[in-house]
Structures are given as C-alpha cells and as structure tokens.
Amino acid sequence: MSGHAGLRYAFARVHHGETEMVSHLEHLAAKHRADHEIYFVALDMAEWSRTNLRQSAQVAADHDIGLSQRSPGPGPLDRLQEGMSTLLGRRPEPGLLLLEDLRDAYLRASQTSLAWEMLAQHAQAAHDTDILELAGRCHPQNLRQIRWCNTMLKTLAPQTLTSL
Amino acid sequence: MVHGATDRLIDPWGARTPYGPGDTWPARVDECYADGIEPTQAQRWVQTASLLHSNGDAMDIAVADGQIVGVRGRAEDRVNRGRLDIKDLFAWQANNATDRLTQPLLRRDGELVPVNWDTAMAAVVGRSRQLLDSDGPGAIAFYTTGQLFAEEYYTLATIARAGIGTNHLDGNTRLCTATAGEALKETFGSDGQPASYTDVDFADVIALFGHNVAETQPVLWMRILDRLAGPEPPRLLVVDPRRTAVAAKATVHLAPRPGTNLAVMNALLHEVIAHKWVDQSWVDEHTVGFDELQQRVADCTPEWAAEICDLDADDIRAAAALVGSAERLLATVLQGFYQSHQATAAAVQVNNLVLLRGMLGRPGCGVLQMNGQPTAENTRECGANGDLPGFRNWENTEHIAQLAKVWNVEPLQIPHYTPPTHAMQIFRYAEQGSVKFLWISGTNPAVSLPELSRIRSILAKVGLFVVVQDIFLSETAQLADVVLPAATWGENTGVFTNADRTVHLSEQAVEPPGAARSDLNIFLEYAAAMRLTDKDGEPLIKWTDPESAFEAWKQCSAGRPCDYSGLSYALLREHGGIQWPVTADAPVGTERLYSDGHFWAAPDVCESYGRDLATGASVEETEYRALNPNGKAILKAAEFVPLHEDVSDEYPMQLITGRTIFHFHTRTKTGRTPQLRAAAPDVWAELSPIDAARLEVSEGDLIDVESPRGAIRAAVRLTESRPGVVFVPFHYGYWDVARSGPEAGQPGRAANELTITDWDPVSKQPIFKTSVCRVSRVPGSEDVPGAADELLAAADETTAADQRYGAADEMSQR
C-alpha cells in the first residue's frame, strides 16, 4: 500500500514522543517533589501521555503497524530521586534546575506536537477518518502539556532568575 | 458573665419566624450584654457588622464608660434583620482578654522582648531597606488576612505593588475564597457575586454544594430555616459527605466520597442536558461553550458517577430532577468544594448548572460562590489576595495603565509579568530562601496552613525575617522576629463587604488597649518611614485616615465591577448595608448582577482570560478573544482526574477538616470567650458508628489520627458521616494548652499536622478535604495523667453541648 511507510514513520514519531513525555514528566515530578504543584500536575499529565500511547497503539495496530503497548512506568531511580528531592528541595539551587527541566519538557512536548501534526496531515491526505479522530482526541492533551510548561516557566522565572 | 443570649448555646439558630415565598423576612433582634448592664445603660451605640464569618450581620455595639458592654442586631438591615450568630453574640468579650498584645515585641538573643514603636518600626524598615538594596523587591512578601477593612487592604496593596514593587502579596483568603473568585472569573470573565441573600426569599429549590451553611453562616441558615417553616417551603439539595444539620433538612442528600465533586457535577449536568431541562434560547443568547460542555459530559451518566463517588445512581438522578424541575433555583458553594480536589473545576460546574437552566439575575435565581471570612470579599476587590485592585487583569496593559495613573507611578513599577504570587508559592520561595522578609498581618499560618511541621520549619528559618501584626501572641507570633500589636473590630474604623456584596461601615467604639494601633495606622507609618514615593517624588500614600483611604479606594474602583464610587461613610451610616456596585445609576446599590444578561467578560474588560481547569495553564489573550469576542458567560467543561493521594492499606481512611459553629479559625477570639470556649474546649474527631465499631472505640475515647505528615490525638465523637471518613475541626492549636505539640514531643492537636501540601492548580487553594489517615485507639488513655484528663473532660462537655444542639435541631423540626 503506497504511503504505508510514511504512516509508519508518523506513528513511530508519535510513539517516541509520547513515550518520552511519560518518562520525562514522571522524572520531572520525582525530581521536584518539594514543588508540590509541579509534582502533582506533572503526574496527572503523564497519565494523559499514557492514554495517548494506548490509543495510538490501538489505531496503529488496526493499520498493521506494531507499536509497543507497554508504556513506561516510574523506575527505581525516580523513587530514589523523589526522596532526595524532598530532602534537597528546600534549598535555592533546585529553582534553576526546575526552569531547565520545564524548558526541556516544553521542547519535548513541542516535538511530540509536531509528530501529531504529521500524523494528522497524513490522515487528511489519505482520507483516514480513524486516524484523524485519534489525532483530534490526543493532540489537544499534548498541547495542554505545552501550555502548562510555558505557564509554569513564565511564573517561576522572574523570582528564580532575579534571586540568583 | 453575660445575659440575653445564653439560650443560644443550646439552640444556636434561635426561634423561628416563618415566612412565605416573596415575603419580607421578619425581623428578630438578638442581643447580649455584660452582666448588670441593661440596654438603657449604654451611653453610645456604635454601628458595625459581624466579624466571625462572612455573612455581614449588621449590629450595634453598646458602649459604657469606654468599654464594650454588649451587642444588638440591627433589625432594619437587609442581611440579618436583627439576628446575630452565636459567636458574635459572645465574642466581643475577647477584645478585653487579659493577654491582648499591648506593646511591640522584638526578638533579642532568641527571646521576644517588649520595645517601643520607634524601635520596632526601625527594625522592620531597616530590614526592608537593606533587602530592597541588596536583593530587590522579590525578597519581600506580605501575607495578610480576610479580616482587615477595605481601607487597610487597599493601603497594603498600594504599598506592596506600587511602593515596594513586589509581586508577593496574598491573603489567607487563599485558603477560603480563592476558588470562589477564580470560579467566577472562569465563568463570568470577572469576579463578582451574581446573586443576593434575598434570593433565599424567592427560591423554590436551594442547592448547597459543600456548604455547611448552618455552621459557617448561621444567620443565612436561619433565613433558610424560616422559609422551611413557612408556607410553600423550598426544597433542598445538599452535597456533603457529612450528615450536617443542613443535610438533615434536605429533600435529596448526596454524600459523595471526598475528592469526587467534579464527577457528581458532571453527572448532574449530563442529566440536565439529557432530559432537556436546558433553557436553550437563554443559553444560545448569553453563553459560549455549550457544545464542548455537552460533549464532555456525554458519557458522565449517573452510573459512571455512582461508581466513582460511591453513591446510588438513583439518588444522583433524583438530585438532577430536583434542580432540573426548579422554577427558581439558587445554588450555593463553599469549602466542601473549594478545599477539595479539582476545586475550581467543580465550582465552575455549579455556575454551569445555573447557566444551563437560565437561572440568573432574577429573584430566587442565581449562584452564591461563598467565602468564609468577614472581609474576604474586600481582600479580593482591593488586590490584597493575589489579584490586582478593582478586579483588574494583570495581562491587560490598559488595566495596568489605569492603576499606574491612580497611583501616579510608572506602569513598570507595578509587577505584571506573572500572576500575583499565591500564598503557597510565597511560602515555597521563603523555604528556598529567595523570600527573606515576610510580613504576616492578622493570620496564623502556624496553625492554618497544611503540613504544619513544614510551615513551622519555614517560619523558624534562619535568614527569614518574620513580622507578625496581630492582637494576641499566636503560634505564628511566637516564631516572629518583630511582633506589632494591632487594634481589632470595635477599636478602629473601616468598611467591609460580605459574601453577597453588602458593604457595611464598622466604626470605632473604644480605644485599642495599651500601645496597640489600627492596622491602617501601622501600614501608613511604614509607608512614611520607608519614604515610598510616586513618580513625582511625592508621598505614594496620599491618605491619612480611614475616610480618606476609603475615598482613594472609591477612585480606584470606579468603572470596574466592584464600583464603590457612589458610596460614602455618610450614606452607609444613614442607610446601613448597601450592595455594590453603587454608582450614579445605582445610588442605593445593586441587588443582583447580570440581570440584563451582560457580563464583564469582553476581552478588554475581563479580569482574567482564564485557565485550563485541569492544569492551571493560562489561556492566552488571543485564544480568549477568539473564544469569547462578545463577552458572554463561558460554559467551561472539565474532565474528572483521580485523587492525588488515595487510601491504601497503610492509610485506609480519608480525612476532612472544617469549621464548626462555636469557633472561628484558630480561636484567637472565640477561644478567649468563656461561653464559646466551654461549648467546645478541645479538639475532637468525628467517626461514623461503623468505623467506630471496627476500631473498637466509643464516644469520648481518645484516638490517634496519623497521616504521612504527622499525628494528632483527639476525642471521638460519633456522627452519621460517611464510613471511611474522619472529620477534624481545624480550630485547635497550641496557645492554650500546657502541652505544646509535636515540636515538644507531645501529641499534636492541630488538624493541619495531618493535611497534605497540595492545591488546586487553577485557584491555588490548598486542599484540606482529601488527605488520607489511619486511626487507632490510644491504649490505656484513661491512665495517662494531665493531657488525657483535659481531653476527656473536654469530650464530656462537648458531647453535652452536642446533645443539646441535637435536641434543639429536633425541636426545630417539629
């Protein structure tokens, strides 16, 4: 089938992007346990990426494309990190680390967003309503992750940077 | 010690004065005087309103020989028609408590020692100046209250935002009213209470969401009780995990699992849409967002919610039918929603319910997003709570220009690069060390914030200079570097605004004790000593007393939703309570907002472009302009997100904290009022009989309640609450007990030893109603001397009070 390699490429990009989002958001949470809003919201949003992974794997399978349905879980390192960050999080340096990590999350989420764009554009051109519907469901969640990273960075940057 | 109201300790809501729909609520004058004083002996009567909740009950203070000798409700006032809450009847006595702070204290060699005002103020100003020079304005933060006057908040906001130029000013209103303000902004574009207390007079259905009005606003509950006792009574829907006095009167009571309010609301909206109870033409004309809301709740069936909330689907259907069939629906919301998981998202769905039904701006119809404190509304209006004065939008450069003009400063002087910093973030910055100066006025975070071990460690931090301005040496003041003695209600003058926008003037009746000064005078003196100036080098603060401060605030409010420009002290003296906006067009106030279906939601006038209801991410201005170009009300949908901390084998129960009828906050006044103290002298924990049987504890037994954060010891009270849920009142701290809590290796007493540090990402209101805990009986507690005796004695008394109050409730039902 013509275009199947392109579809495989787009799905692979989405899968890679969302897999990274799960692990990055969970890592962000673990590392910044003492910044409570970051911790809880990052974990809530990691769940959205898990859902996106599950749903995209299903639709990909319908198109004979195998994506691993196993979504990453928090590793032992994250748990260790969580304990460390609670202990260390009450010092000033983590403020700058948090800005770095939010910046990184924003960039990863943006890459994932571009992957969803490519998948949706492929679906438009190929008249594939299943994939269009998938992108319509999942891409907005990814965009919300981007907006959150931007909001938190904007909120925390002035105090963090002027106090260094 | 007092006379005139002691029967109210037995029946807190007093005798019924029944009335029917559309009738005027009959007057009933409540009063209480010092022993040996009759009303005729008062030399002066001084006008004010209630201080120990948000209801704004108008009253007069009786003065004799320079002392407060009693209080009497004002029969002519629209809010209370003469009635007073039990706390207001008695707590004026606390003004004269022997341990009032009467002179400034300064920490020297680790001890707080008395000093004069010049020395104390020099320490505060010296540290402020030094930090401004070395670190900049971001090192300075202010944490205020919901109990000062508008004039004081406006002065503080001007000092912080235009003088110091810090973004770090918030109130303890963050704990009580932040979600109310945020939910109104999300739906109506701007803060502003839509409905009026008079809607109780007309409603045929009153739906109370997480609002234990009987204990939080007892006089409003009297109004509802009087409707219930009259012809054609309203039907009540109550959503509350506890079987409160309000729930006992409900037609339908839903007791969902704590933390699942949004699921309840989405199911109610699902039913309202599915049964076509929507006023479609009103919705089409006045709102945006219907299609998205419809789609979002399409799968939220009663069965779906029943599973999440542990409810019966038929009860959810009955609740939906009740609100769906109402002809005049009044909805109210309070802490059961605001201090719970997904607070703003759930409170917004109550707005949506009212909008879908087209129940707004007419008698008996509307929504009351409540608050808990007497002047919380003013904190919001005056910009002392994490908003800008006059409900201005920090992202709107024209709004900043207006403020800059009012204050005569450069726009850049006013921080508007991020939302004003919320309280929990201020404490986080203090924890990290970037905030080095924290001025706390009229609030007691060492008892009222979540996870107290953490808060104590922040307040005690080396390198954080803590100023506490209060009337007693609270748990927080004990950790301060400087303590400033303040005047309180009856000792100073100002206006305050209740939860239905009613403004009252509260006048000075007596002199403050010793060297104590009004909060306004303290702020004015600080501004002068700091030499804060405008852009022309003139003093920034151009007012000198309460009335000139009020005139300045009027100018700042003009043209905004909370427009005070038509008010004056003279008008308030003459007329009593008046609801804002008060303008040339509405000279005696405005009963209901949005009667004409127009909102303060157009992109150029709105207070906020909104936030993502799950993450708190800001909606950009361009998005908002596209979504809502014509300034309609916004139907904003939200998905249910599972609880952040849920029960486990280790912590199998849920903890909720809350307010009870005999006390206010951390009991700084009510704990020093003999009658109120005796009615509820020590902390208790409410358990359902099912849990009590499983744990083998009975009424009065001592239990340890433990969470991942800490532990407290409390006496058991058995109540008909949801099994699996423990309720602990949040009033109790350590100032009045010999044992001084966890820091001294003693059992904890403050509910916030247990609570989780987590907040709603939209309103930033901490979550006090979904911590987990475990409960165990204190083995051999009857053998423990001292503390246990005290607790057991307390339990006996409180149980007795509880039984009396239960009996009164039964009587009122007959």
PDB file of C-alpha atoms in Angstrom, chain A residues 33-38 40-41 44-45 48 89-95 141 144-145 147-152 154-160 162-163, chain B residues 135 138 168 296 395 417-419 422 425 428-429 431-432 434-435 451 454 611-612 614-618 620 623 639 641 644 756-759 761 764:
ATOM      1  CA  ARG A  33       8.811  16.569  44.750  1.00  0.00           C
ATOM      2  CA  ALA A  34       9.106  19.635  47.009  1.00  0.00           C
ATOM      3  CA  ASP A  35       7.479  21.864  44.367  1.00  0.00           C
ATOM      4  CA  HIS A  36       4.091  20.404  45.042  1.00  0.00           C
ATOM      5  CA  GLU A  37       2.146  21.800  42.101  1.00  0.00           C
ATOM      6  CA  ILE A  38       4.833  20.646  39.661  1.00  0.00           C
ATOM      7  CA  PHE A  40       1.069  16.571  41.170  1.00  0.00           C
ATOM      8  CA  VAL A  41       0.218  18.185  37.834  1.00  0.00           C
ATOM      9  CA  ASP A  44      -1.629  13.956  36.119  1.00  0.00           C
ATOM     10  CA  MET A  45      -0.319  14.912  32.699  1.00  0.00           C
ATOM     11  CA  TRP A  48      -2.578  11.747  29.522  1.00  0.00           C
ATOM     12  CA  GLY A  89      14.310  20.687  47.595  1.00  0.00           C
ATOM     13  CA  ARG A  90      14.344  23.196  50.373  1.00  0.00           C
ATOM     14  CA  ARG A  91      17.495  24.868  49.049  1.00  0.00           C
ATOM     15  CA  PRO A  92      17.660  27.557  46.353  1.00  0.00           C
ATOM     16  CA  GLU A  93      19.588  25.793  43.557  1.00  0.00           C
ATOM     17  CA  PRO A  94      16.708  23.494  42.523  1.00  0.00           C
ATOM     18  CA  GLY A  95      14.873  26.633  41.330  1.00  0.00           C
ATOM     19  CA  GLN A 141      -3.877  16.856  25.503  1.00  0.00           C
ATOM     20  CA  ARG A 144      -2.208  21.405  27.092  1.00  0.00           C
ATOM     21  CA  GLN A 145       1.101  19.983  28.310  1.00  0.00           C
ATOM     22  CA  ARG A 147       0.820  25.447  27.662  1.00  0.00           C
ATOM     23  CA  TRP A 148       1.388  24.223  31.193  1.00  0.00           C
ATOM     24  CA  CYS A 149       5.165  24.149  30.747  1.00  0.00           C
ATOM     25  CA  ASN A 150       5.018  27.668  29.331  1.00  0.00           C
ATOM     26  CA  THR A 151       2.801  28.975  32.153  1.00  0.00           C
ATOM     27  CA  MET A 152       4.923  27.462  34.911  1.00  0.00           C
ATOM     28  CA  LYS A 154       6.766  32.163  32.950  1.00  0.00           C
ATOM     29  CA  THR A 155       5.513  32.179  36.536  1.00  0.00           C
ATOM     30  CA  LEU A 156       8.682  30.876  38.177  1.00  0.00           C
ATOM     31  CA  ALA A 157      11.362  32.502  36.020  1.00  0.00           C
ATOM     32  CA  PRO A 158      11.265  36.055  37.425  1.00  0.00           C
ATOM     33  CA  GLN A 159      11.789  35.068  41.060  1.00  0.00           C
ATOM     34  CA  THR A 160      14.275  32.321  40.267  1.00  0.00           C
ATOM     35  CA  THR A 162      16.394  37.646  39.948  1.00  0.00           C
ATOM     36  CA  SER A 163      17.362  35.850  43.148  1.00  0.00           C
TER      37      SER A 163
ATOM     38  CA  ASP B 135      18.151  41.637  46.739  1.00  0.00           C
ATOM     39  CA  GLY B 138      11.300  39.945  45.127  1.00  0.00           C
ATOM     40  CA  HIS B 168       4.331  38.716  46.590  1.00  0.00           C
ATOM     41  CA  ARG B 296     -17.581  16.480  27.849  1.00  0.00           C
ATOM     42  CA  GLU B 395      -2.245  40.654  31.448  1.00  0.00           C
ATOM     43  CA  TYR B 417       4.792  39.922  34.316  1.00  0.00           C
ATOM     44  CA  THR B 418       3.192  36.958  36.076  1.00  0.00           C
ATOM     45  CA  PRO B 419       0.032  36.431  38.130  1.00  0.00           C
ATOM     46  CA  HIS B 422      -0.128  32.982  45.701  1.00  0.00           C
ATOM     47  CA  GLN B 425       4.244  29.830  46.439  1.00  0.00           C
ATOM     48  CA  ARG B 428       7.831  27.975  48.878  1.00  0.00           C
ATOM     49  CA  TYR B 429      10.045  30.952  47.968  1.00  0.00           C
ATOM     50  CA  GLU B 431      11.557  27.845  52.044  1.00  0.00           C
ATOM     51  CA  GLN B 432      14.021  28.108  49.164  1.00  0.00           C
ATOM     52  CA  SER B 434      14.573  33.827  47.834  1.00  0.00           C
ATOM     53  CA  VAL B 435      11.910  35.488  50.000  1.00  0.00           C
ATOM     54  CA  GLU B 451       1.513  20.238  56.786  1.00  0.00           C
ATOM     55  CA  ARG B 454       6.901  22.164  57.198  1.00  0.00           C
ATOM     56  CA  ARG B 611      -7.030  28.894  32.882  1.00  0.00           C
ATOM     57  CA  ASP B 612      -7.018  25.237  31.924  1.00  0.00           C
ATOM     58  CA  ALA B 614      -7.067  20.611  34.957  1.00  0.00           C
ATOM     59  CA  THR B 615      -3.561  22.087  34.849  1.00  0.00           C
ATOM     60  CA  GLY B 616      -3.984  25.782  35.644  1.00  0.00           C
ATOM     61  CA  ALA B 617      -2.174  26.730  32.411  1.00  0.00           C
ATOM     62  CA  SER B 618      -3.058  30.254  31.289  1.00  0.00           C
ATOM     63  CA  GLU B 620      -3.633  33.292  26.044  1.00  0.00           C
ATOM     64  CA  GLU B 623      -7.306  32.422  22.357  1.00  0.00           C
ATOM     65  CA  GLU B 639     -12.731  16.063  32.986  1.00  0.00           C
ATOM     66  CA  VAL B 641      -8.983  13.472  37.416  1.00  0.00           C
ATOM     67  CA  HIS B 644      -3.673  12.730  44.075  1.00  0.00           C
ATOM     68  CA  ILE B 756      -1.259  17.295  52.564  1.00  0.00           C
ATOM     69  CA  THR B 757       0.578  20.104  50.777  1.00  0.00           C
ATOM     70  CA  ASP B 758      -1.352  20.129  47.525  1.00  0.00           C
ATOM     71  CA  TRP B 759      -3.511  22.802  45.953  1.00  0.00           C
ATOM     72  CA  PRO B 761      -3.736  24.248  40.172  1.00  0.00           C
ATOM     73  CA  LYS B 764      -4.109  27.707  44.125  1.00  0.00           C
TER      74      LYS B 764
END
